[in-house]
Short mmCIF file of N, CA and C in Angstrom, two decimals:
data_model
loop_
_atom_site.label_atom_id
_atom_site.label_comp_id
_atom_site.label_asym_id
_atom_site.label_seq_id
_atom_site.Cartn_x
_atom_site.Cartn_y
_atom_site.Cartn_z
N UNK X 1 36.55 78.48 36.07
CA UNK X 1 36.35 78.16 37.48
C UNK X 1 37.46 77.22 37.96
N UNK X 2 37.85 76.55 37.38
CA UNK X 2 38.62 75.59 37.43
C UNK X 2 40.20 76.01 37.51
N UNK X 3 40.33 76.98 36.81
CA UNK X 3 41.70 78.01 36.80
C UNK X 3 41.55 78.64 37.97
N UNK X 4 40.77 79.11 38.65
CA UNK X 4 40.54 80.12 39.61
C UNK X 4 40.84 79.11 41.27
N UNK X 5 39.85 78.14 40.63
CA UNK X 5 40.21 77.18 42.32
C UNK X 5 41.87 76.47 42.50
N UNK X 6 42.39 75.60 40.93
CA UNK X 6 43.79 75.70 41.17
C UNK X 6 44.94 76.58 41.62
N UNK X 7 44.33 77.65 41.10
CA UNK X 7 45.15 78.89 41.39
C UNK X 7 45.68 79.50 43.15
N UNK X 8 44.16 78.92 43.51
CA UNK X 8 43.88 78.86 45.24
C UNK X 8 44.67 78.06 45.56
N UNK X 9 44.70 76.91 45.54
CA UNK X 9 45.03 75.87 45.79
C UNK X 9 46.67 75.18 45.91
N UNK X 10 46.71 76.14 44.88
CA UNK X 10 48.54 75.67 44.76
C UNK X 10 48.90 76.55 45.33
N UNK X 11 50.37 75.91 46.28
CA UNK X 11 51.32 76.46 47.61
C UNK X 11 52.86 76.95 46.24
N UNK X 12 53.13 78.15 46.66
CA UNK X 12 54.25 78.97 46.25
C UNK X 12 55.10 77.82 45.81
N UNK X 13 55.91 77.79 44.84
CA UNK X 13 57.43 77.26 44.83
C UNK X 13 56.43 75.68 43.95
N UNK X 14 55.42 75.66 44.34
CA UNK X 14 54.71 73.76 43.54
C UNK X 14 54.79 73.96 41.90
N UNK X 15 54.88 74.99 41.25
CA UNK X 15 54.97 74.89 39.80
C UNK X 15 56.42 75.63 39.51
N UNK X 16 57.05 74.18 38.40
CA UNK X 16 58.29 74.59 37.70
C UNK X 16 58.15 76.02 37.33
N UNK X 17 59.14 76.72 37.31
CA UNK X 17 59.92 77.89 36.36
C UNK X 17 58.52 79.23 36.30
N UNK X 18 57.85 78.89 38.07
CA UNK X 18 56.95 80.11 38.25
C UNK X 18 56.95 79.93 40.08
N UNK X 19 57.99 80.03 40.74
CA UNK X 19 58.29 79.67 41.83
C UNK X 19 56.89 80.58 42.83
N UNK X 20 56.35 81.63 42.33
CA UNK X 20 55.58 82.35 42.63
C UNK X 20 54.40 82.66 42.59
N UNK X 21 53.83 81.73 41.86
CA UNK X 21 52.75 81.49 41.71
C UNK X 21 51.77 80.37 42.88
N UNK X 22 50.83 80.92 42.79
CA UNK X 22 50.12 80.12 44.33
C UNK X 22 49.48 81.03 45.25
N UNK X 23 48.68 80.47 46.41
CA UNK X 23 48.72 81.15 47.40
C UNK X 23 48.83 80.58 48.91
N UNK X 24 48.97 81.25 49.84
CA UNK X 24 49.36 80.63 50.95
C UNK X 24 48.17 80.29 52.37
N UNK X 25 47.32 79.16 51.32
CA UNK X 25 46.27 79.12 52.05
C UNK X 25 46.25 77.92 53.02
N UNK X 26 46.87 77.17 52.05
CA UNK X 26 47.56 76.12 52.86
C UNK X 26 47.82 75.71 54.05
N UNK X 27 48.90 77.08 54.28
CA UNK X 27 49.67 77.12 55.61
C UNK X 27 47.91 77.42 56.73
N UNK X 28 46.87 78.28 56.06
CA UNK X 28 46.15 78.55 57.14
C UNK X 28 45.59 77.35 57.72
N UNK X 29 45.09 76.33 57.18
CA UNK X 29 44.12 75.48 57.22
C UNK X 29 44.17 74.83 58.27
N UNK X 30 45.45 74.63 58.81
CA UNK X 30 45.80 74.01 60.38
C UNK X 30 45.90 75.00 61.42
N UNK X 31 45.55 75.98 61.29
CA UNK X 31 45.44 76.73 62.38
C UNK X 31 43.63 76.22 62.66
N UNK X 32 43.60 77.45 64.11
CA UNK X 32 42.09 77.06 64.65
C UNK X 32 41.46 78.10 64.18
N UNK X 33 39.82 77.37 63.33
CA UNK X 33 39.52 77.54 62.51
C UNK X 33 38.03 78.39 63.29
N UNK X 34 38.44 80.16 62.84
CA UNK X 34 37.66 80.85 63.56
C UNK X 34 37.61 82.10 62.21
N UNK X 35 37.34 83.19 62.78
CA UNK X 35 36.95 84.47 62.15
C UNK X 35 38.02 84.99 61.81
N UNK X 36 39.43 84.58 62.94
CA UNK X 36 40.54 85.67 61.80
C UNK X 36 40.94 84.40 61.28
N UNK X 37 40.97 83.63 61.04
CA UNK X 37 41.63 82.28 59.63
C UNK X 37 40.97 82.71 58.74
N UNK X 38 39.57 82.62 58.80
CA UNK X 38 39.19 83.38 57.89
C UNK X 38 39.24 84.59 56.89
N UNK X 39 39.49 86.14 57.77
CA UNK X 39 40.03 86.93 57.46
C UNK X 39 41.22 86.64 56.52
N UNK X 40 42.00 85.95 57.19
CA UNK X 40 43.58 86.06 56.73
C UNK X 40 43.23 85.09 55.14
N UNK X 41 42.68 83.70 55.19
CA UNK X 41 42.39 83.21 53.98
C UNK X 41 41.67 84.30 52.66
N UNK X 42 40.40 85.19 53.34
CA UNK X 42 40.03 86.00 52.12
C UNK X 42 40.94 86.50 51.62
N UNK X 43 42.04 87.35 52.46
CA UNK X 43 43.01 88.22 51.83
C UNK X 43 43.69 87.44 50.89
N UNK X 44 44.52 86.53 51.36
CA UNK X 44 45.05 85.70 50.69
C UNK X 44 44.58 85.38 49.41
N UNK X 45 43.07 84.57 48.87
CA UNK X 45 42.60 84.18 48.32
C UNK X 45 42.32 85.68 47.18
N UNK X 46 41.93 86.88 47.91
CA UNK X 46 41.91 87.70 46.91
C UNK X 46 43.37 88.48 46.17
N UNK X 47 44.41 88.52 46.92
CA UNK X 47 45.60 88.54 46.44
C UNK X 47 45.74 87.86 45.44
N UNK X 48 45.73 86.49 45.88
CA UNK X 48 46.25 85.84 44.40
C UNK X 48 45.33 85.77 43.86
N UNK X 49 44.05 85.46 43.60
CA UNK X 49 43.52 85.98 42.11
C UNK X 49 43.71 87.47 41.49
N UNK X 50 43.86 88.58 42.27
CA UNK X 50 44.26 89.65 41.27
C UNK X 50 45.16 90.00 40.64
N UNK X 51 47.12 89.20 41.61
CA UNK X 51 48.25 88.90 41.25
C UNK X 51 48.05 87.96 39.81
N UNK X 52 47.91 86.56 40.28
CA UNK X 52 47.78 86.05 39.06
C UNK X 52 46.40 85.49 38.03
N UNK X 53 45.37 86.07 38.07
CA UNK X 53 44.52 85.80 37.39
C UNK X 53 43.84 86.43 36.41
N UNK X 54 44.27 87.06 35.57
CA UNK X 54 44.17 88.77 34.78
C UNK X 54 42.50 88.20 33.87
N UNK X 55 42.27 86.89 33.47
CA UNK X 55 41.17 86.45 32.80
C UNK X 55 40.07 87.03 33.40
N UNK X 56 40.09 87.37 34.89
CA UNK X 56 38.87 87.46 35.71
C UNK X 56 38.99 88.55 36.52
N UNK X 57 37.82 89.18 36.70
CA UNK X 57 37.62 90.40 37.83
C UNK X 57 36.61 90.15 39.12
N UNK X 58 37.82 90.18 39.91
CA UNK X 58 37.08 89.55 41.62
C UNK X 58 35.94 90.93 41.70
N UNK X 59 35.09 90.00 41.71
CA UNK X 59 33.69 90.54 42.91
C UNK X 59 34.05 90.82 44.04
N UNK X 60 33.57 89.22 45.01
CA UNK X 60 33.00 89.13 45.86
C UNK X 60 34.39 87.62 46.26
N UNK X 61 35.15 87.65 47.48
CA UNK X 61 35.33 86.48 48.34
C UNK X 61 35.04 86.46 49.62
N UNK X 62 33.91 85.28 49.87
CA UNK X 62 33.15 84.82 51.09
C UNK X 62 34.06 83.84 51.76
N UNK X 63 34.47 83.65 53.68
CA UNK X 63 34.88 82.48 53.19
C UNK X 63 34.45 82.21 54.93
N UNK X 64 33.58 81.44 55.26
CA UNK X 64 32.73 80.92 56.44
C UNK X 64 33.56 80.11 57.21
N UNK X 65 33.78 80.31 58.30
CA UNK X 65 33.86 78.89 59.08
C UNK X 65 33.10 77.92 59.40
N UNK X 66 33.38 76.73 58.96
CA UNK X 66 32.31 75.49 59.94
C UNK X 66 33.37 74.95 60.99
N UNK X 67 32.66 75.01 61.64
CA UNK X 67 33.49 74.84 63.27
C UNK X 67 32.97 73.36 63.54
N UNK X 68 32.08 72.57 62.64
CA UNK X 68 31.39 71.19 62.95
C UNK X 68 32.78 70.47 62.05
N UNK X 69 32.45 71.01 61.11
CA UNK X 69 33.09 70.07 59.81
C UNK X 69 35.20 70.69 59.75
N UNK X 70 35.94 71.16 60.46
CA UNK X 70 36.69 71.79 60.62
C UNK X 70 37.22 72.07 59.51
N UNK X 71 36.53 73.33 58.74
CA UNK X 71 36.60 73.38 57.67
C UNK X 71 36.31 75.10 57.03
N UNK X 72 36.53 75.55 56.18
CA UNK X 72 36.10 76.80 55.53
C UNK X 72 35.33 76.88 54.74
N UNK X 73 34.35 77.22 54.15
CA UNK X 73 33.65 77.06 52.94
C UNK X 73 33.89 78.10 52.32
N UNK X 74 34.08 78.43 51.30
CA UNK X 74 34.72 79.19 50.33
C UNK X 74 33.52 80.04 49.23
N UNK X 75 33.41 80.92 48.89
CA UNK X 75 32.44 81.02 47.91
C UNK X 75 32.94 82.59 46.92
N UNK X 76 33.36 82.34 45.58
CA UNK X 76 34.10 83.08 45.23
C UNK X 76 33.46 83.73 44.11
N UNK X 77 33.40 85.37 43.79
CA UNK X 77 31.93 85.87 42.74
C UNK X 77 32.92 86.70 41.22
N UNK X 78 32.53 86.31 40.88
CA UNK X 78 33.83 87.29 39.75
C UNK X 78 33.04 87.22 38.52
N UNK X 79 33.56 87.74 37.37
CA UNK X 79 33.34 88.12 36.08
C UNK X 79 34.62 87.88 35.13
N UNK X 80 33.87 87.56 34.21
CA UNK X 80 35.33 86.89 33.22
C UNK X 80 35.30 87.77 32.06
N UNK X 81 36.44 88.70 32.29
CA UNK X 81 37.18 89.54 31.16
C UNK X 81 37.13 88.88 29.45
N UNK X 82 36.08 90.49 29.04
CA UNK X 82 36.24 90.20 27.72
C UNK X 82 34.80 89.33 27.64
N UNK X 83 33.93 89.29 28.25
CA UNK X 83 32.65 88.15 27.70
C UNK X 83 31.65 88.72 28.85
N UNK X 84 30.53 88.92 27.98
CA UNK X 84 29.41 89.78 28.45
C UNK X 84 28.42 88.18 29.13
N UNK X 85 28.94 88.05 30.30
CA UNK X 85 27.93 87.04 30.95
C UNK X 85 27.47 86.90 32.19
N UNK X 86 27.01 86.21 32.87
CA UNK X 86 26.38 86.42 34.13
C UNK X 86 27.99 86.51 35.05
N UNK X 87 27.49 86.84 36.09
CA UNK X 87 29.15 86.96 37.16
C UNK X 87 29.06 85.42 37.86
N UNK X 88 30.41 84.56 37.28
CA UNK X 88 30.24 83.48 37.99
C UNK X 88 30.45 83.30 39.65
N UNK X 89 30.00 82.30 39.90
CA UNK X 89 30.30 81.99 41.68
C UNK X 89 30.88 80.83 41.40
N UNK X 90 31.76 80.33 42.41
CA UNK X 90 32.57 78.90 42.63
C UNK X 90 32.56 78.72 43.86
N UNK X 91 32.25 77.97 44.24
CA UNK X 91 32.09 77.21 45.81
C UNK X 91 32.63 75.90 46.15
N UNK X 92 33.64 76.11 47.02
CA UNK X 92 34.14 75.06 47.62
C UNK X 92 34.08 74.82 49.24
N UNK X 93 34.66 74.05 49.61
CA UNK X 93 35.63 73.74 50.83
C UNK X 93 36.89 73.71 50.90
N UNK X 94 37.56 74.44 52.34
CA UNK X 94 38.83 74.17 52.38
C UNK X 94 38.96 73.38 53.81
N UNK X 95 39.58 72.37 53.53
CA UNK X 95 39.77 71.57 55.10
C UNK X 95 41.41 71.34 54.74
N UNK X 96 42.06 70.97 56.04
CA UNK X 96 44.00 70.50 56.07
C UNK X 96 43.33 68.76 55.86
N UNK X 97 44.16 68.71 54.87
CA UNK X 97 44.54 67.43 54.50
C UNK X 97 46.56 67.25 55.08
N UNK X 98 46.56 65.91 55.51
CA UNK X 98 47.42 65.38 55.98
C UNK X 98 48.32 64.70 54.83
#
């Protein structure tokens, strides 16, 4: 889970000698935070876990607006390659930090 949310989390070019790794969710978070930010974050968010996350097989990415809290809530459903277990979920928030 923890591989999966870093993975989100880190912006292109932030890790040495893998300039490509990341995704560009970042950039969304300061836009106004409606139904296509949203849109555009799932894609995003499911891109790069299938680009770089081969441990895991995406389900399901949810990703809500709160229009109170200016914020996304995130909720991500997958299965981890190679191990017969329940399909995990990971749930976060995404808000722009300054």
């Amino acid at each position: 889970a923890r591989s999966v949310r870093n993975l989100v989390l880190t912006t292109p070019g932030e890790r040495f000698f893998n300039e490509d790794l990341g995704s560009g969710v970042s950039k969304v978070l300061f836009d106004i935070v409606d139904d296509i930010s949203s849109a555009v974050i799932k894609d995003e968010i499911e891109e790069t876990i299938i680009r770089f996350e081969p441990r895991v097989k995406l389900d399901d990415v949810k990703v809500k607006p709160d229009y109170d809290n200016n914020q996304f809530d995130v909720t991500i459903t997958y299965d981890i390659v190679g191990i017969d277990a329940l399909p995990q979920q990971l749930n976060f928030a995404l808000q722009p930090t300054r």
